[in-house]
Amino acid sequence: MRKNLATIVCTITLCLSLVTQAQTPNNGHLTGNVVDDHQKPMDDVSVALLRAKDSTVVKGAITSAEGSFVFDHLPEDAYLIAFNMIGYVGVIKGPFRIDQQHQAYTSGDILLSPTSKQLNSVNIVAKKPLLERQVDKTVLNIENSILATGNTALEILRKAPGVSVDKDGNISMRGKKGVSLMIDGKLTYLSNEEVANLLNATDGNAISSIELITNPSSKYDAAGNSGIINIRLKKNRNYGTNGTVTAGAGYGRYDKENSGLTFNKREKKFNIFGDVNYSRNKRFTDQEVDRVTNTKNGQTFFDQSGGYSGVRNNTNYKTGLDYFINDQHTIGMALNGYLTKANQVTDINTRISKDPHLTDSTLKAINPTRYTYRNTAYNLNYKGVLDTAGQEISFDADFSRYKRDKTDIYNNSWYDVNGQLIRPTVTFRNPTPSLVKIWVVKTDYTYPFSKKMKLDAGLKSSFVNTENTTIIDNLRDNQWQNDVRQSNHFMYDENINAAYGNFRAELKSLTLQLGLRAEQTNSKGYSLETQTTVNRHYLNLFPTVFINRVLSKNHEIGLSYSRRIERPNYSSLNPFIHYLDAYTYSQGNPFLNPQYTNSFEASWSYKKTINTSLGYSHTSDVIAFVTLNDTARKTLAASYRNLASLDSYNFNINVPLTLTKWWSTSNNLTVFYNRFTSPELFGAAFKSGKLSFNINSTQTLTINPTLSAEVSAYYNSRNIEGTASNRELYSVDMGLSKMLLNKKLSIKLAASDVFNTLRYVSRSKIPGQDYVYNAKEETRILRLTGVYHFGSSAIKGARKRNKGSEEEQNRAKS
């Protein structure tokens, strides 16, 4: 079936291209180049083709990275060409007459002179707003944000409007989990732990912007029931040789260091770029777990306290090459990855008793951990512009490899009330190596019927192979002996084949977008120890509808619908057991089903500044993290399970304001109600719901042209997530930025969680499951960072690939 589907879409795409080329007249052709005072080509210059007799605009174009432009398929007539760019004197050339004797002209090199020669004393600085609301997404422009300095991508996401991150790095958007994560539009395909590690390894100084897409179109993968978060990394686009050097240090309870280097070489035919960032971070987490096990013989109280501390060393890197074959065709290649090495020690004391005010015995667990994460990703891409009307085709091929080497050592000792050892110490180690390999190929095609009507279509195939091994070795007589009964090897393979079509039309004040995406999934999970195989093969259709209407100059409304899927991530399918101590562990569930979500949203915009939305979604077979208090074994076990449904309602309003010339503010409020239901969970019906909200506010103060300040605060109220109830979260961050050396050097001082208020507290909502989890991380940190810019920076020239990269679709499990 998937071969037939691919053949049909390829045939349609090819036919559309051939028909278009066959029906388009080819009478005239006008070309030329635009250069500056130094005879260097200028890109992004606006070029207009005018009819000579009445100056009517016939066509428009933008110069390429080589400064060239092309107007083809021109009927017989006389034409003028107008060149305009902000900061430069406009130029008009012509007339050029197209007839039977003269069908091709070249304007040669057109020189644009800067108007700034008459304005030497004026400095014009353009700065994007911190939060920018676009038609289909919300963009956080954090490239120059003081508060992003020295933070990781995960720490920055905690402050994003409508986004929350729990203690394990799981991301929610507008109160719902199931977010697809994209890095530069590239797939991660990782488990919870690996996604959190990737975000922790991504330095905030390397990030340009973060895009929050709550209702994606059919061009995007259908994965992610609450939407997509796309993190875009910085890329230098200036001609010549240039770059930056970054160095910083921070201190909370422990010290932190970070440094980085970016490099860019831009010439007429190619662009070479690269960067490397390093950080060393020593951190801690204090945690407590209080629970009660109820049995027929009475109650047993477990009071766990302790935490872990450790050092994490991260190095992430990126390098690539863009080669401009000609004005219409470009190929590129890129390599990026990261290396994380860390060690930590978990120290947990569990007091066990029949009376909450007394201690009968104590379990002391000291568990050292060492782990290494390695990731390397390769990309080969091509983009072709087939004509000036906007017909385009692109191709991407990706291969990624993630490897984890992790070993936990568990030491469990039981003591009586007098501190005497009452049973032999149990010591075992648990190596859990993991390897993930990912292959992805995709192609996208754009066919414009007119300036206001176009069709996007594409194909994509992804192949994922994961291998996970768990080994249990017991320490006996000072020698490690393998426990075959508890060791296991789990393999998971997944193949997804997709095709989409997306039609967009602008009809006066109405914009309509209709899309349909088909995804066929083939997966196989196999456990060597249990000889258990889970095979799945299913084909799903995912329609999307977007309607936008301009009511007046200041008012705009929109309606949208989409259907999405959230497949179980690989760690949740893995049946291995991960221990905290002898009484606390988590385990995967290989029998999890995917969850499906139907989302509806209505929006209203005032002056494209104040934006509000009202949404509803229904999720079936919702995947939830469930913690079970086993009364027979007196253990606390956590795993993922399918609940019956989740109904989610949300209201969002974003208000950016410019209060004075030196004070601007961005404010966001999200109110949501989540209701989880299941007809049967541990022998009883389950229902849980709560009205919650979160608020984000950022104040930006321009004290003078070289000194600015930022203050950011957020508050997440109490909320429900699956079978857990979470306490409120809130914090305040502050920062200062100073520009020196003619703005080549910037010094940034930032303090996160100034009042040290961030603390994670959750408790069970399941009747009879009595536990409370309490954790405090190191969040109050003072950071000082310096960034120095070197090399040429005056002339922009690299091609912009925003549109192409936005079309690169990826699925990530978070």
Short mmCIF file of N, CA, C and O in Angstrom, two decimals, residues 584-627:
data_model
loop_
_atom_site.label_atom_id
_atom_site.label_comp_id
_atom_site.label_asym_id
_atom_site.label_seq_id
_atom_site.Cartn_x
_atom_site.Cartn_y
_atom_site.Cartn_z
N THR A 584 11.40 1.45 45.51
CA THR A 584 10.93 2.45 44.56
C THR A 584 11.57 2.20 43.19
O THR A 584 12.80 2.15 43.09
N TYR A 585 10.72 2.08 42.15
CA TYR A 585 11.27 1.83 40.82
C TYR A 585 10.26 2.24 39.76
O TYR A 585 9.08 2.50 40.04
N SER A 586 10.71 2.32 38.51
CA SER A 586 9.84 2.58 37.36
C SER A 586 10.05 1.50 36.32
O SER A 586 11.12 0.87 36.27
N GLN A 587 9.04 1.28 35.48
CA GLN A 587 9.11 0.21 34.49
C GLN A 587 8.32 0.61 33.25
O GLN A 587 7.27 1.25 33.35
N GLY A 588 8.81 0.21 32.06
CA GLY A 588 8.14 0.50 30.81
C GLY A 588 6.99 -0.45 30.54
O GLY A 588 6.81 -1.47 31.21
N ASN A 589 6.20 -0.11 29.52
CA ASN A 589 5.02 -0.89 29.16
C ASN A 589 5.00 -1.10 27.66
O ASN A 589 4.64 -0.19 26.90
N PRO A 590 5.40 -2.29 27.16
CA PRO A 590 5.48 -2.51 25.71
C PRO A 590 4.13 -2.61 25.02
O PRO A 590 4.06 -2.67 23.80
N PHE A 591 3.05 -2.63 25.78
CA PHE A 591 1.71 -2.79 25.20
C PHE A 591 0.95 -1.47 25.09
O PHE A 591 -0.26 -1.46 24.88
N LEU A 592 1.65 -0.35 25.22
CA LEU A 592 1.00 0.95 25.09
C LEU A 592 0.46 1.16 23.67
O LEU A 592 1.10 0.78 22.68
N ASN A 593 -0.71 1.78 23.58
CA ASN A 593 -1.30 2.15 22.30
C ASN A 593 -1.07 3.63 22.02
O ASN A 593 -0.92 4.43 22.96
N PRO A 594 -1.04 4.04 20.76
CA PRO A 594 -0.94 5.48 20.46
C PRO A 594 -2.21 6.19 20.88
O PRO A 594 -3.29 5.60 20.96
N GLN A 595 -2.09 7.48 21.16
CA GLN A 595 -3.26 8.29 21.50
C GLN A 595 -3.57 9.23 20.34
O GLN A 595 -2.68 9.67 19.62
N TYR A 596 -4.87 9.56 20.16
CA TYR A 596 -5.31 10.41 19.07
C TYR A 596 -6.03 11.63 19.63
O TYR A 596 -6.81 11.51 20.59
N THR A 597 -5.80 12.78 19.00
CA THR A 597 -6.37 14.04 19.49
C THR A 597 -7.05 14.79 18.35
O THR A 597 -6.47 14.95 17.27
N ASN A 598 -8.27 15.25 18.59
CA ASN A 598 -8.98 16.16 17.70
C ASN A 598 -9.03 17.52 18.37
O ASN A 598 -9.55 17.65 19.49
N SER A 599 -8.47 18.55 17.70
CA SER A 599 -8.36 19.88 18.29
C SER A 599 -9.12 20.91 17.49
O SER A 599 -9.08 20.90 16.25
N PHE A 600 -9.81 21.81 18.20
CA PHE A 600 -10.55 22.92 17.60
C PHE A 600 -10.08 24.21 18.26
O PHE A 600 -9.85 24.25 19.47
N GLU A 601 -9.95 25.29 17.46
CA GLU A 601 -9.48 26.55 18.03
C GLU A 601 -10.12 27.72 17.28
O GLU A 601 -10.21 27.72 16.06
N ALA A 602 -10.57 28.72 18.05
CA ALA A 602 -11.06 29.99 17.50
C ALA A 602 -10.17 31.11 18.02
O ALA A 602 -9.78 31.10 19.19
N SER A 603 -9.83 32.08 17.17
CA SER A 603 -8.91 33.13 17.57
C SER A 603 -9.43 34.49 17.14
O SER A 603 -10.23 34.61 16.20
N TRP A 604 -8.97 35.52 17.84
CA TRP A 604 -9.29 36.91 17.52
C TRP A 604 -8.05 37.76 17.74
O TRP A 604 -7.33 37.58 18.73
N SER A 605 -7.79 38.66 16.79
CA SER A 605 -6.61 39.52 16.87
C SER A 605 -7.04 40.98 16.72
O SER A 605 -7.84 41.31 15.84
N TYR A 606 -6.50 41.82 17.59
CA TYR A 606 -6.77 43.26 17.53
C TYR A 606 -5.48 43.99 17.15
O TYR A 606 -4.49 43.94 17.88
N LYS A 607 -5.50 44.63 15.99
CA LYS A 607 -4.35 45.36 15.46
C LYS A 607 -3.11 44.47 15.34
O LYS A 607 -1.99 44.96 15.41
N LYS A 608 -3.33 43.16 15.18
CA LYS A 608 -2.25 42.18 15.09
C LYS A 608 -1.30 42.27 16.29
O LYS A 608 -0.14 41.89 16.22
N THR A 609 -1.81 42.79 17.38
CA THR A 609 -1.00 42.98 18.59
C THR A 609 -1.57 42.20 19.76
O THR A 609 -0.88 41.38 20.38
N ILE A 610 -2.83 42.46 20.09
CA ILE A 610 -3.49 41.70 21.15
C ILE A 610 -4.13 40.47 20.52
O ILE A 610 -4.99 40.58 19.64
N ASN A 611 -3.71 39.28 20.95
CA ASN A 611 -4.16 38.04 20.34
C ASN A 611 -4.81 37.15 21.39
O ASN A 611 -4.24 36.93 22.47
N THR A 612 -5.99 36.64 21.08
CA THR A 612 -6.68 35.73 21.99
C THR A 612 -7.09 34.48 21.23
O THR A 612 -7.28 34.50 20.01
N SER A 613 -7.24 33.37 21.95
CA SER A 613 -7.70 32.13 21.34
C SER A 613 -8.48 31.32 22.36
O SER A 613 -8.23 31.41 23.57
N LEU A 614 -9.43 30.55 21.86
CA LEU A 614 -10.24 29.66 22.68
C LEU A 614 -10.22 28.30 22.02
O LEU A 614 -10.56 28.17 20.84
N GLY A 615 -9.79 27.26 22.76
CA GLY A 615 -9.59 25.97 22.16
C GLY A 615 -10.21 24.83 22.96
O GLY A 615 -10.42 24.93 24.17
N TYR A 616 -10.50 23.73 22.25
CA TYR A 616 -10.99 22.50 22.87
C TYR A 616 -10.35 21.33 22.14
O TYR A 616 -10.19 21.35 20.91
N SER A 617 -9.98 20.29 22.89
CA SER A 617 -9.44 19.08 22.28
C SER A 617 -9.92 17.86 23.06
O SER A 617 -10.13 17.92 24.27
N HIS A 618 -10.10 16.77 22.32
CA HIS A 618 -10.47 15.48 22.92
C HIS A 618 -9.41 14.46 22.53
O HIS A 618 -9.12 14.28 21.34
N THR A 619 -8.84 13.78 23.52
CA THR A 619 -7.81 12.78 23.29
C THR A 619 -8.32 11.43 23.77
O THR A 619 -8.76 11.29 24.92
N SER A 620 -8.24 10.43 22.90
CA SER A 620 -8.63 9.07 23.26
C SER A 620 -7.38 8.23 23.50
O SER A 620 -6.33 8.47 22.91
N ASP A 621 -7.51 7.23 24.40
CA ASP A 621 -6.38 6.37 24.78
C ASP A 621 -5.20 7.20 25.28
O ASP A 621 -4.04 6.91 24.96
N VAL A 622 -5.48 8.23 26.07
CA VAL A 622 -4.44 9.14 26.51
C VAL A 622 -3.37 8.39 27.31
O VAL A 622 -3.66 7.53 28.14
N ILE A 623 -2.10 8.68 27.00
CA ILE A 623 -0.96 8.04 27.68
C ILE A 623 -0.63 8.85 28.92
O ILE A 623 -0.34 10.05 28.83
N ALA A 624 -0.67 8.21 30.09
CA ALA A 624 -0.42 8.91 31.35
C ALA A 624 0.60 8.14 32.18
O ALA A 624 0.67 6.91 32.13
N PHE A 625 1.39 8.89 32.95
CA PHE A 625 2.37 8.31 33.86
C PHE A 625 1.67 8.01 35.18
O PHE A 625 1.18 8.91 35.86
N VAL A 626 1.58 6.73 35.53
CA VAL A 626 0.80 6.28 36.67
C VAL A 626 1.73 5.67 37.71
O VAL A 626 2.60 4.86 37.39
N THR A 627 1.57 6.07 38.96
CA THR A 627 2.36 5.55 40.07
C THR A 627 1.46 4.66 40.94
O THR A 627 0.41 5.09 41.40
#
